[in-house]
Coordinates of C-alpha atoms in Angstrom, one line a residue:
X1 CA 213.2 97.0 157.8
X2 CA 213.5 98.6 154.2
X3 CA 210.8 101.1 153.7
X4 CA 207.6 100.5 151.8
X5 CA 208.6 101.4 147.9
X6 CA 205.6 100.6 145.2
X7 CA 206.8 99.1 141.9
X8 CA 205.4 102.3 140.0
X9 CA 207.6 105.0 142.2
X10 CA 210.1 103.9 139.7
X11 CA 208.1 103.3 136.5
X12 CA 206.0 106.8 136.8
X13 CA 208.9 109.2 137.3
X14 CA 211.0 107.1 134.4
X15 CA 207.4 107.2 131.7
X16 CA 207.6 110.9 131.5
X17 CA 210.9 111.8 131.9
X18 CA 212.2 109.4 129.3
X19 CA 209.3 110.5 126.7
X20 CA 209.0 106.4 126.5
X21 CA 206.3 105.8 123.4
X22 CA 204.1 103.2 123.0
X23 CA 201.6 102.4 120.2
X24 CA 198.7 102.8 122.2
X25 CA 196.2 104.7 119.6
X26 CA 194.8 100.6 118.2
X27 CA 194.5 99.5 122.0
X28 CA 192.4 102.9 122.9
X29 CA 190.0 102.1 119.6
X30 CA 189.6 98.9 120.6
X31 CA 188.9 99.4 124.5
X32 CA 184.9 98.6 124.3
X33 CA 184.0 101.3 127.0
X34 CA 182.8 105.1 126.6
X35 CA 185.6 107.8 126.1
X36 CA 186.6 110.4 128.4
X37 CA 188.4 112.8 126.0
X38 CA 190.4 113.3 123.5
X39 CA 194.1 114.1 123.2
X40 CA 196.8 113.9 120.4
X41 CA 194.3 112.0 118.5
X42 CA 193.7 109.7 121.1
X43 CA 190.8 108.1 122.4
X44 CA 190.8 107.7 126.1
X45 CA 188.6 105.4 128.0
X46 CA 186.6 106.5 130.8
X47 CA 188.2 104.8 133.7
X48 CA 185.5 105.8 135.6
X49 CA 183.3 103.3 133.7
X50 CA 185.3 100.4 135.6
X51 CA 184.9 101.5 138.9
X52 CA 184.0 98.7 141.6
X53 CA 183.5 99.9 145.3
X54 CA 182.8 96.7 145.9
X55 CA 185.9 95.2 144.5
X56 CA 188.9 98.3 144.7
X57 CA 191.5 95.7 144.1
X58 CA 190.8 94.7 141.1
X59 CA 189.7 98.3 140.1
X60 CA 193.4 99.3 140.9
X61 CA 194.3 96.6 138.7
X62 CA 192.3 97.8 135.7
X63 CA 193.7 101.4 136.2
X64 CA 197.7 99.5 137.2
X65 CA 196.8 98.4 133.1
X66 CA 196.0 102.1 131.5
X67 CA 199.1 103.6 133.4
X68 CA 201.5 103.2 130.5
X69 CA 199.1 104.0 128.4
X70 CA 198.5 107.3 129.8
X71 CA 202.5 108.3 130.6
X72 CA 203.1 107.3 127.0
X73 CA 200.1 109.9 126.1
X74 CA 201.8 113.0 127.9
X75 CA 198.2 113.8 128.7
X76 CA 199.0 115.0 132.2
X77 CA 195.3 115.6 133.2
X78 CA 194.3 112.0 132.2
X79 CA 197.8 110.6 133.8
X80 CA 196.8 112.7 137.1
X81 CA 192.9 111.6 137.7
X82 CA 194.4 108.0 136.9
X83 CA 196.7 108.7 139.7
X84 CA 193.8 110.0 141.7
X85 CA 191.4 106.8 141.3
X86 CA 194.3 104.5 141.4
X87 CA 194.9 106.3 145.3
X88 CA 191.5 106.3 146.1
X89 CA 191.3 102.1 145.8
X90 CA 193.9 102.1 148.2
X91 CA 192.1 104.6 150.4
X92 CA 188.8 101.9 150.5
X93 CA 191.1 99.1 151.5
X94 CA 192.6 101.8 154.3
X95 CA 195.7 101.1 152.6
X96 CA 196.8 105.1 153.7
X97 CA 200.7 104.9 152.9
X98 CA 199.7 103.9 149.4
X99 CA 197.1 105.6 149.0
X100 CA 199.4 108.8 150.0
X101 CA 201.9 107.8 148.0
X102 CA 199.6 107.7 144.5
X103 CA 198.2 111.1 145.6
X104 CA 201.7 112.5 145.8
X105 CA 202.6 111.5 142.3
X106 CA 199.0 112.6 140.7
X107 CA 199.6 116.1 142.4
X108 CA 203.1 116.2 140.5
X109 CA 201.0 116.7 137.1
X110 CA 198.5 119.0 138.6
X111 CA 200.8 122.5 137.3
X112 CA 200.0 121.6 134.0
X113 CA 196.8 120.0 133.9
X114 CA 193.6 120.8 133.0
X115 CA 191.4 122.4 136.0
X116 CA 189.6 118.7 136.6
X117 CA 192.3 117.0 137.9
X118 CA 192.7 119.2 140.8
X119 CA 189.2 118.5 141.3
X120 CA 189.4 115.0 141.2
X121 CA 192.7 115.1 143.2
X122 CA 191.0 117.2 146.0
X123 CA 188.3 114.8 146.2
X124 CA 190.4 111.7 146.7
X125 CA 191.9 114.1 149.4
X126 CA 189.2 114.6 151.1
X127 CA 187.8 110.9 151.2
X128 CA 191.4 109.9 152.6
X129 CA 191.1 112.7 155.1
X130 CA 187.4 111.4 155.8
X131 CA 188.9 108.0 156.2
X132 CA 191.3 108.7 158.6
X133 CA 188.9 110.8 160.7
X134 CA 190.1 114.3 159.7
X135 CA 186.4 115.6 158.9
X136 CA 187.1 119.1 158.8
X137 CA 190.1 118.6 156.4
X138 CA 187.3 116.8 153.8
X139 CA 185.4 119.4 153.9
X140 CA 187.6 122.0 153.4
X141 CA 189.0 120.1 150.5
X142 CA 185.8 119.1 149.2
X143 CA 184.4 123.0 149.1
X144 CA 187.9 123.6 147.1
X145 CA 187.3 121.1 144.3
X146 CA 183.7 122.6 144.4
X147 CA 184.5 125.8 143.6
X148 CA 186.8 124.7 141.0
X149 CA 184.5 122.4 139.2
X150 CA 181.8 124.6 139.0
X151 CA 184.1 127.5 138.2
X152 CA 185.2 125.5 134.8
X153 CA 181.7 124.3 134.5
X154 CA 182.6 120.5 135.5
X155 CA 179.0 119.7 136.2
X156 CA 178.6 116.0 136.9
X157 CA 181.4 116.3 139.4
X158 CA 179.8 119.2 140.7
X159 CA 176.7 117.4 141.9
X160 CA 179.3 114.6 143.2
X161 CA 180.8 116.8 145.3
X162 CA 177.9 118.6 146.9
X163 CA 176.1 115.5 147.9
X164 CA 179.4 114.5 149.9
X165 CA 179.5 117.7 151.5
X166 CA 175.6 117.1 152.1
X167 CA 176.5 113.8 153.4
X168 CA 177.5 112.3 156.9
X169 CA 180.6 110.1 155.7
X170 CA 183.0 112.6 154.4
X171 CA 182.2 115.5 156.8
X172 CA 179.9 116.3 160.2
X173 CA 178.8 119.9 158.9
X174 CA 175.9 121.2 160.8
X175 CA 172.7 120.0 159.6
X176 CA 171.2 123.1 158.1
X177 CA 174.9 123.8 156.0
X178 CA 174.3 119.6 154.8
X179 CA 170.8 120.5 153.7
X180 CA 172.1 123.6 151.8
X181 CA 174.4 121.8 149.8
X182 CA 171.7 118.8 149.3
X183 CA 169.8 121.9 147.9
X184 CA 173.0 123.0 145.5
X185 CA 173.1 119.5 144.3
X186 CA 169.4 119.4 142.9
X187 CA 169.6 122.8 141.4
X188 CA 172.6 122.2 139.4
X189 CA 171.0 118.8 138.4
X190 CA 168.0 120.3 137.3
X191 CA 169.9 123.5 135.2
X192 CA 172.6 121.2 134.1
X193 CA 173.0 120.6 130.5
X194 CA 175.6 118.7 130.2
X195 CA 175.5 115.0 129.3
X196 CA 178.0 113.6 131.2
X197 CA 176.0 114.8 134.6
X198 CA 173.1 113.6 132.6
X199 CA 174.3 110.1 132.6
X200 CA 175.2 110.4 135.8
X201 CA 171.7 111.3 136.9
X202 CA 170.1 108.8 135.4
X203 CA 172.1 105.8 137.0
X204 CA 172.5 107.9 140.6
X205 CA 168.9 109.5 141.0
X206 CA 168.1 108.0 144.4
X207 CA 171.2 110.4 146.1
X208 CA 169.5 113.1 145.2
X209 CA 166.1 112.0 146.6
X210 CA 167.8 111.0 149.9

């Protein structure tokens, strides 16, 4: 029986390596969804603003669509988180070979990346090592990307990533170390000032009230 092989274990490697271009800079203006960042005079979307737990399939489709987009960018840190969301739709459907295999090819970018995509990398990590009932893997990873985002001052994914750790689903920490990090998470959401978390806050309150 011939291996499983995605489609995009050819196309990823072959995006960046042949410096393929596309005229993408009309299609990013005319994407009718907030922007993540800049780069090269780019407007990104945020393709976390088409996340559907509830529906990962057709999430992975919408990100399967930005993929040229963001090889053709050479914006490795926007290429990786894609990656990294794209694995993490395949980790909800417990679709672990795929899911491993998009992780692998986000973590190729990571080297010369900003600081956030090893965050969100880590993350998805730690939800597929959750998944597949490696607790204290998640939680290792999850205090990595931690660390990192508040060391870079990434704040809205800070709070993300303490409520996991405060959580039951990712982790089984003691209760007292889950009610610590429940306590990090309202601390930084009260201090924060930046308005990504802020947005965040506003549409997530009830986690933090749990």
């Amino acid at each position: 029986m011939q291996a499983w092989r995605p489609f995009h274990s050819l196309v990823i490697p072959l995006l960046f390596s042949t410096g393929f271009i596309f005229s993408i800079s009309v299609k990013a203006a005319e994407e009718q969804l907030p922007y993540c960042h800049r780069y090269a005079d780019l407007n990104f979307p945020d393709y976390m603003a088409l996340w559907d737990e509830d529906e990962p399939a057709l999430t992975a489709s919408a990100f399967f669509a930005m993929l040229n987009m963001a090889a053709a960018s050479a914006d490795k840190t926007f290429f990786s988180e894609l990656l990294s969301q794209i694995a993490r739709t395949f980790v909800l459907r417990q679709q672990f070979d795929e899911a491993n295999f998009y992780l692998d090819q986000a973590s190729q970018y990571l080297e010369h990346a900003q600081p956030r995509a090893k965050v969100y990398y880590w993350r998805e990590k730690a939800r597929l090592m959750a998944y597949q009932k490696d607790t204290q893997a998640a939680a290792w990873l999850l205090e990595k990307a931690w660390q990192e985002a508040r060391q870079h001052g990434y704040d809205q994914v800070a709070i993300e990533t303490a409520l996991d750790l405060s959580g039951v689903v990712f982790t089984r920490l003691p209760e007292k170390e889950r009610a610590e990090w429940k306590q990090r998470a309202r601390q930084l959401a009260k201090t924060t000032d930046d308005n990504r978390a802020r947005r965040w806050l506003a549409a997530h309150q009830e986690r933090l009230s749990i």
